[in-house]
Amino acid sequence: MANLKELTHREDRLEGGHRLCAGCGASIAVRQVLLGAGVEPVVVGCATGCLEVSTTIYPYSSWKTPFIHNAFENSAATVSGVEAAFKGLKAAGKIPADKKVKFVAFGGDGGTYDIGLQSLSGAMERGHDMVYVCYDNGAYMNTGIQRSSATPKGAWATTSQVGAAQQGKQQRRKDLTQIMAAHNIPYVAQASISHWKDLTAKAEKAFAVEGPAFLNIFAPCPRGWRIPFDTTVEIAKSAVQTGYWPLYEVEDGVWRQTVKVMNRKPVVEFLKPQGRFKHLFAPGNEALLEEIQTDVDVQWDRLQARFSCS
Amino acid sequence: MPTQKTIAATGNTVVAEAMRQCAPDMMAAYPITPQTTIVEEFAGFVAKGRVHTEYITVESEHSAMSACVGASAAGARVMTATSSQGLALMWEELHIASGMRLPIVMANANRALSAPINIHCDHSDIMGARDTGWITLFAETAQEAYDNTIMAIRIAEHPDVLLPTMSCLDGFITTHSIDRVCIMDDESVAGFVGEYTPQNALLDIENPVTHGSFAGLGGPFFEFKKSQRMAIERSRAVINEVGAEFSELSGRPFGMVETWGMEDADVAVVVIGSTAGNVRHVARRMRESGIKAGVVKIRCFRPFPYAELAEALSGVKAVAVMDRAESFGAEGGPLFLEVRSALYDAAERVPVINYIYGLGGSDVRLELIETVLNDLSEIAVGAQAPTGLVYLGSR
Ligand SMILES: Cc1ncc(C[n+]2csc(CCOP(=O)(O)OP(=O)(O)O)c2C)c(N)n1
Ligand code: SF4
Ligand SMILES: [Mg+2]
């Protein structure tokens, strides 16, 4: 594993000057992932979303790597095609047999949990030698904060509003990391931009394995979460410390918690600072808050059980 | 008579309002710019408990239209809204919805298709869906978007028709600009659209039916397609009837083709959507300098009003067709192909010039439209018409 000093000497492959909002978690995630990729060339694919539209406004590009955006639902399939071409061109002798290139596909939670899930599942099952990275900010941010299946229960979003008939999103979020673990691919991990060391180590592993790897990275969106733009890292840390977003990996079927949480904090510490949960703290919603805490506890215990038996 | 109130609102707001007033049983919602505020506004009605609609936030547009097919087959009044890439992703289901004769109503915010990605107005999304068997209404203004959406329900659900219907409005220009719009009271809209009585509902448990059967070689596939053609042909009368009834109620005119200045026009511009206003404005100015210009606006693109268009254009000396979409490799844009075909049987052969304009939201300035009318007025008195299509305002 590279230490901080080594990492600081690596080239940033996502340049500044892009149009992501100040404090956007997405660019932090990308930079940490690409640091983890080491020094080998990387080809990047990206689904439609904030990250893509903000970094590739013609004629500019923030990417110091070859980059392809295709559409919203198919970043995994697109990169799987690039990787397949790499193999095919090698087989044809058009690319030297010893040439090493890494492939990574990025997608937001909408582009991954929802519209791109089929494309992702297929690419992982086929065993392409690629890394898929979901930067999870818990909503369709680029189109203006609509709920996705990664949006937490109770959160306000523009398609899960707060009113007399409902208090924000009514469904629980989907556990995508576990779904990906069920693909039995070599490497799956859940990480957070607040824990850079853990994240870059996971990215290194993901790029190092032969075959598909999946990273789900917690990447707060100040705009959509209604938090000050200088609290991105803090809120991500709080998600980890409350057990809302446990940090772990599944390596060849072995589940391992990578960052231990000693005194797990109540989930309200994560919810309270965020405007999207404001209504939950109004009188009458106590039961909903309790339910959210119970959900976190149940999920936490189930995960702990997985760690202890593998 | 209905009570109407004039409000200042965007096209999307009033489309959402029309949808609320039509009281769908099910709505499928998926975000895409510049449609999103329609489903967001509707989500507000849901949160406040103002609608009985089962509002489902699907995970893709393919699923949006698939769920609409399921819900409509089940016997519900069903609506959704989309744009651009979303419409393209629905393409498979667009055909299935019309093939199953399901009266789904969808709003489309007209937007360019990738690549390169762009979120602004053109008609490439909707023109790409022109052969999917959907009745397709276009709005020039927010008012027309509101009116078309309400009429769409009546047209789609008419027993002689039973075809899905799209209510299209120009992305950003109409979806997001604030405009004066007359909104009818809820009861009048409810009375106008009436209750939907489904035929062959999947949820008619006592009388089980099969939807989506296999009609392979030797089966009646061909006849199914012919029956779709017959239905959309029948829809012409229904569209005019519903339009007339709606006009009566609202006091606003409706025609599949709407004309301005065509009574004595020497030259005419055929146009769809928001640009019609600019074209009328320029035509009015040109008339002051002696050019007898007229404007023909297409409000219903499918079924295409061939007869009405030929009639409207009879007697002019030169025609410009403005296409906000490409049809790469064809002789011109999609509207041009229709218009020229409509004029084939005309006694007199007039020059028809195709202008492709405003792709990806590129600005349609009045000067550009002036060049069109100036060209036409010269061609009308014998100047050589350009061969091939003309790009208006491209760099
Ligand atoms: C087929 C299709 N449907 C919808 C869209 C509109 N769209 C573009 S980006 C986006 C949201 C992206 O959300 P997410 O993947 O979570 O990324 P984020 O913007 O939050 O970073 C949507 C709905 C599209 N481009 N293509
Ligand atoms: S809206 Fe959110 S995800 Fe999008 S650029 Fe801004 S902070 Fe980042
Ligand atoms: Mg997102």
Short mmCIF file of N, CA and C in Angstrom, two decimals, chain B residues 135-191:
data_model
loop_
_atom_site.label_atom_id
_atom_site.label_comp_id
_atom_site.label_asym_id
_atom_site.label_seq_id
_atom_site.Cartn_x
_atom_site.Cartn_y
_atom_site.Cartn_z
N ILE B 135 -50.14 9.03 -31.18
CA ILE B 135 -50.68 10.30 -31.62
C ILE B 135 -49.80 11.38 -31.00
N THR B 136 -49.44 12.38 -31.79
CA THR B 136 -48.44 13.33 -31.31
C THR B 136 -48.92 14.77 -31.49
N LEU B 137 -49.14 15.44 -30.38
CA LEU B 137 -49.57 16.83 -30.40
C LEU B 137 -48.41 17.73 -29.99
N PHE B 138 -48.28 18.85 -30.66
CA PHE B 138 -47.21 19.81 -30.33
C PHE B 138 -47.80 21.11 -29.82
N ALA B 139 -47.12 21.69 -28.85
CA ALA B 139 -47.56 22.98 -28.32
C ALA B 139 -46.59 24.07 -28.76
N GLU B 140 -47.16 25.23 -29.05
CA GLU B 140 -46.33 26.41 -29.29
C GLU B 140 -46.05 27.11 -27.96
N THR B 141 -47.06 27.14 -27.11
CA THR B 141 -47.00 27.91 -25.88
C THR B 141 -47.35 27.02 -24.68
N ALA B 142 -47.17 27.57 -23.50
CA ALA B 142 -47.57 26.86 -22.29
C ALA B 142 -49.08 26.59 -22.32
N GLN B 143 -49.82 27.56 -22.82
CA GLN B 143 -51.26 27.40 -22.92
C GLN B 143 -51.62 26.17 -23.76
N GLU B 144 -50.97 26.08 -24.91
CA GLU B 144 -51.27 24.93 -25.77
C GLU B 144 -50.83 23.62 -25.12
N ALA B 145 -49.75 23.68 -24.36
CA ALA B 145 -49.29 22.46 -23.68
C ALA B 145 -50.34 22.00 -22.68
N TYR B 146 -50.90 22.97 -21.97
CA TYR B 146 -51.97 22.66 -21.01
C TYR B 146 -53.18 22.09 -21.74
N ASP B 147 -53.60 22.79 -22.76
CA ASP B 147 -54.80 22.37 -23.50
C ASP B 147 -54.58 21.00 -24.16
N ASN B 148 -53.44 20.83 -24.80
CA ASN B 148 -53.17 19.56 -25.49
C ASN B 148 -53.18 18.38 -24.52
N THR B 149 -52.64 18.60 -23.32
CA THR B 149 -52.55 17.50 -22.36
C THR B 149 -53.95 17.03 -21.96
N ILE B 150 -54.84 17.99 -21.79
CA ILE B 150 -56.21 17.62 -21.42
C ILE B 150 -56.91 16.93 -22.60
N MET B 151 -56.73 17.50 -23.78
CA MET B 151 -57.35 16.88 -24.96
C MET B 151 -56.78 15.49 -25.21
N ALA B 152 -55.50 15.32 -24.90
CA ALA B 152 -54.83 14.04 -25.18
C ALA B 152 -55.55 12.87 -24.52
N ILE B 153 -56.01 13.09 -23.31
CA ILE B 153 -56.70 12.01 -22.58
C ILE B 153 -57.97 11.59 -23.33
N ARG B 154 -58.73 12.61 -23.74
CA ARG B 154 -59.99 12.30 -24.45
C ARG B 154 -59.72 11.59 -25.77
N ILE B 155 -58.70 12.04 -26.47
CA ILE B 155 -58.38 11.45 -27.77
C ILE B 155 -57.90 10.01 -27.58
N ALA B 156 -56.96 9.84 -26.66
CA ALA B 156 -56.37 8.51 -26.46
C ALA B 156 -57.43 7.49 -26.04
N GLU B 157 -58.29 7.92 -25.11
CA GLU B 157 -59.24 6.96 -24.52
C GLU B 157 -60.50 6.78 -25.36
N HIS B 158 -60.62 7.54 -26.45
CA HIS B 158 -61.82 7.42 -27.28
C HIS B 158 -61.92 5.99 -27.83
N PRO B 159 -63.08 5.36 -27.70
CA PRO B 159 -63.20 3.96 -28.13
C PRO B 159 -62.84 3.73 -29.61
N ASP B 160 -62.97 4.76 -30.44
CA ASP B 160 -62.59 4.60 -31.85
C ASP B 160 -61.07 4.69 -32.03
N VAL B 161 -60.38 5.10 -31.00
CA VAL B 161 -58.94 5.36 -31.15
C VAL B 161 -58.11 4.37 -30.33
N LEU B 162 -58.18 4.50 -29.01
CA LEU B 162 -57.37 3.67 -28.10
C LEU B 162 -55.91 3.59 -28.54
N LEU B 163 -55.31 4.75 -28.57
CA LEU B 163 -53.89 4.83 -28.91
C LEU B 163 -53.20 5.75 -27.91
N PRO B 164 -51.95 5.44 -27.58
CA PRO B 164 -51.22 6.33 -26.69
C PRO B 164 -50.98 7.68 -27.37
N THR B 165 -50.95 8.70 -26.56
CA THR B 165 -50.88 10.06 -27.11
C THR B 165 -49.83 10.87 -26.37
N MET B 166 -49.07 11.61 -27.15
CA MET B 166 -48.01 12.44 -26.59
C MET B 166 -48.36 13.91 -26.70
N SER B 167 -48.06 14.62 -25.65
CA SER B 167 -48.24 16.07 -25.63
C SER B 167 -46.84 16.67 -25.53
N CYS B 168 -46.39 17.28 -26.64
CA CYS B 168 -44.99 17.71 -26.71
C CYS B 168 -44.86 19.22 -26.56
N LEU B 169 -43.89 19.62 -25.79
CA LEU B 169 -43.61 21.05 -25.65
C LEU B 169 -42.11 21.27 -25.72
N ASP B 170 -41.72 22.42 -26.20
CA ASP B 170 -40.30 22.66 -26.46
C ASP B 170 -39.52 22.84 -25.16
N GLY B 171 -38.44 22.06 -25.07
CA GLY B 171 -37.60 22.07 -23.88
C GLY B 171 -37.10 23.47 -23.57
N PHE B 172 -37.16 23.85 -22.32
CA PHE B 172 -36.76 25.15 -21.80
C PHE B 172 -37.60 26.29 -22.36
N ILE B 173 -37.68 26.40 -23.68
CA ILE B 173 -38.39 27.55 -24.26
C ILE B 173 -39.82 27.56 -23.74
N THR B 174 -40.48 26.42 -23.80
CA THR B 174 -41.85 26.35 -23.31
C THR B 174 -41.93 25.72 -21.92
N THR B 175 -41.08 24.73 -21.68
CA THR B 175 -41.18 24.04 -20.38
C THR B 175 -40.82 24.95 -19.21
N HIS B 176 -39.85 25.85 -19.43
CA HIS B 176 -39.32 26.62 -18.30
C HIS B 176 -39.59 28.12 -18.35
N SER B 177 -40.15 28.62 -19.44
CA SER B 177 -40.43 30.05 -19.47
C SER B 177 -41.78 30.31 -18.83
N ILE B 178 -41.85 31.41 -18.13
CA ILE B 178 -43.13 31.78 -17.50
C ILE B 178 -43.98 32.52 -18.53
N ASP B 179 -45.20 32.09 -18.60
CA ASP B 179 -46.10 32.56 -19.65
C ASP B 179 -47.47 32.80 -18.99
N ARG B 180 -48.32 33.53 -19.69
CA ARG B 180 -49.71 33.68 -19.21
C ARG B 180 -50.49 32.45 -19.65
N VAL B 181 -51.15 31.82 -18.71
CA VAL B 181 -51.93 30.63 -19.05
C VAL B 181 -53.29 30.67 -18.36
N CYS B 182 -54.33 30.34 -19.12
CA CYS B 182 -55.67 30.23 -18.54
C CYS B 182 -55.88 28.79 -18.09
N ILE B 183 -56.17 28.65 -16.82
CA ILE B 183 -56.38 27.33 -16.24
C ILE B 183 -57.87 27.17 -15.95
N MET B 184 -58.43 26.05 -16.34
CA MET B 184 -59.84 25.82 -16.06
C MET B 184 -60.01 25.28 -14.65
N ASP B 185 -61.22 25.37 -14.15
CA ASP B 185 -61.46 24.81 -12.82
C ASP B 185 -61.47 23.28 -12.90
N ASP B 186 -61.19 22.66 -11.76
CA ASP B 186 -61.04 21.20 -11.71
C ASP B 186 -62.28 20.46 -12.23
N GLU B 187 -63.47 20.95 -11.81
CA GLU B 187 -64.70 20.24 -12.18
C GLU B 187 -64.89 20.24 -13.69
N SER B 188 -64.61 21.38 -14.32
CA SER B 188 -64.81 21.45 -15.77
C SER B 188 -63.88 20.48 -16.49
N VAL B 189 -62.64 20.42 -16.02
CA VAL B 189 -61.71 19.49 -16.67
C VAL B 189 -62.17 18.06 -16.42
N ALA B 190 -62.55 17.77 -15.18
CA ALA B 190 -63.02 16.42 -14.86
C ALA B 190 -64.23 16.07 -15.73
N GLY B 191 -65.13 17.03 -15.89
CA GLY B 191 -66.32 16.79 -16.71
C GLY B 191 -65.93 16.56 -18.17
#
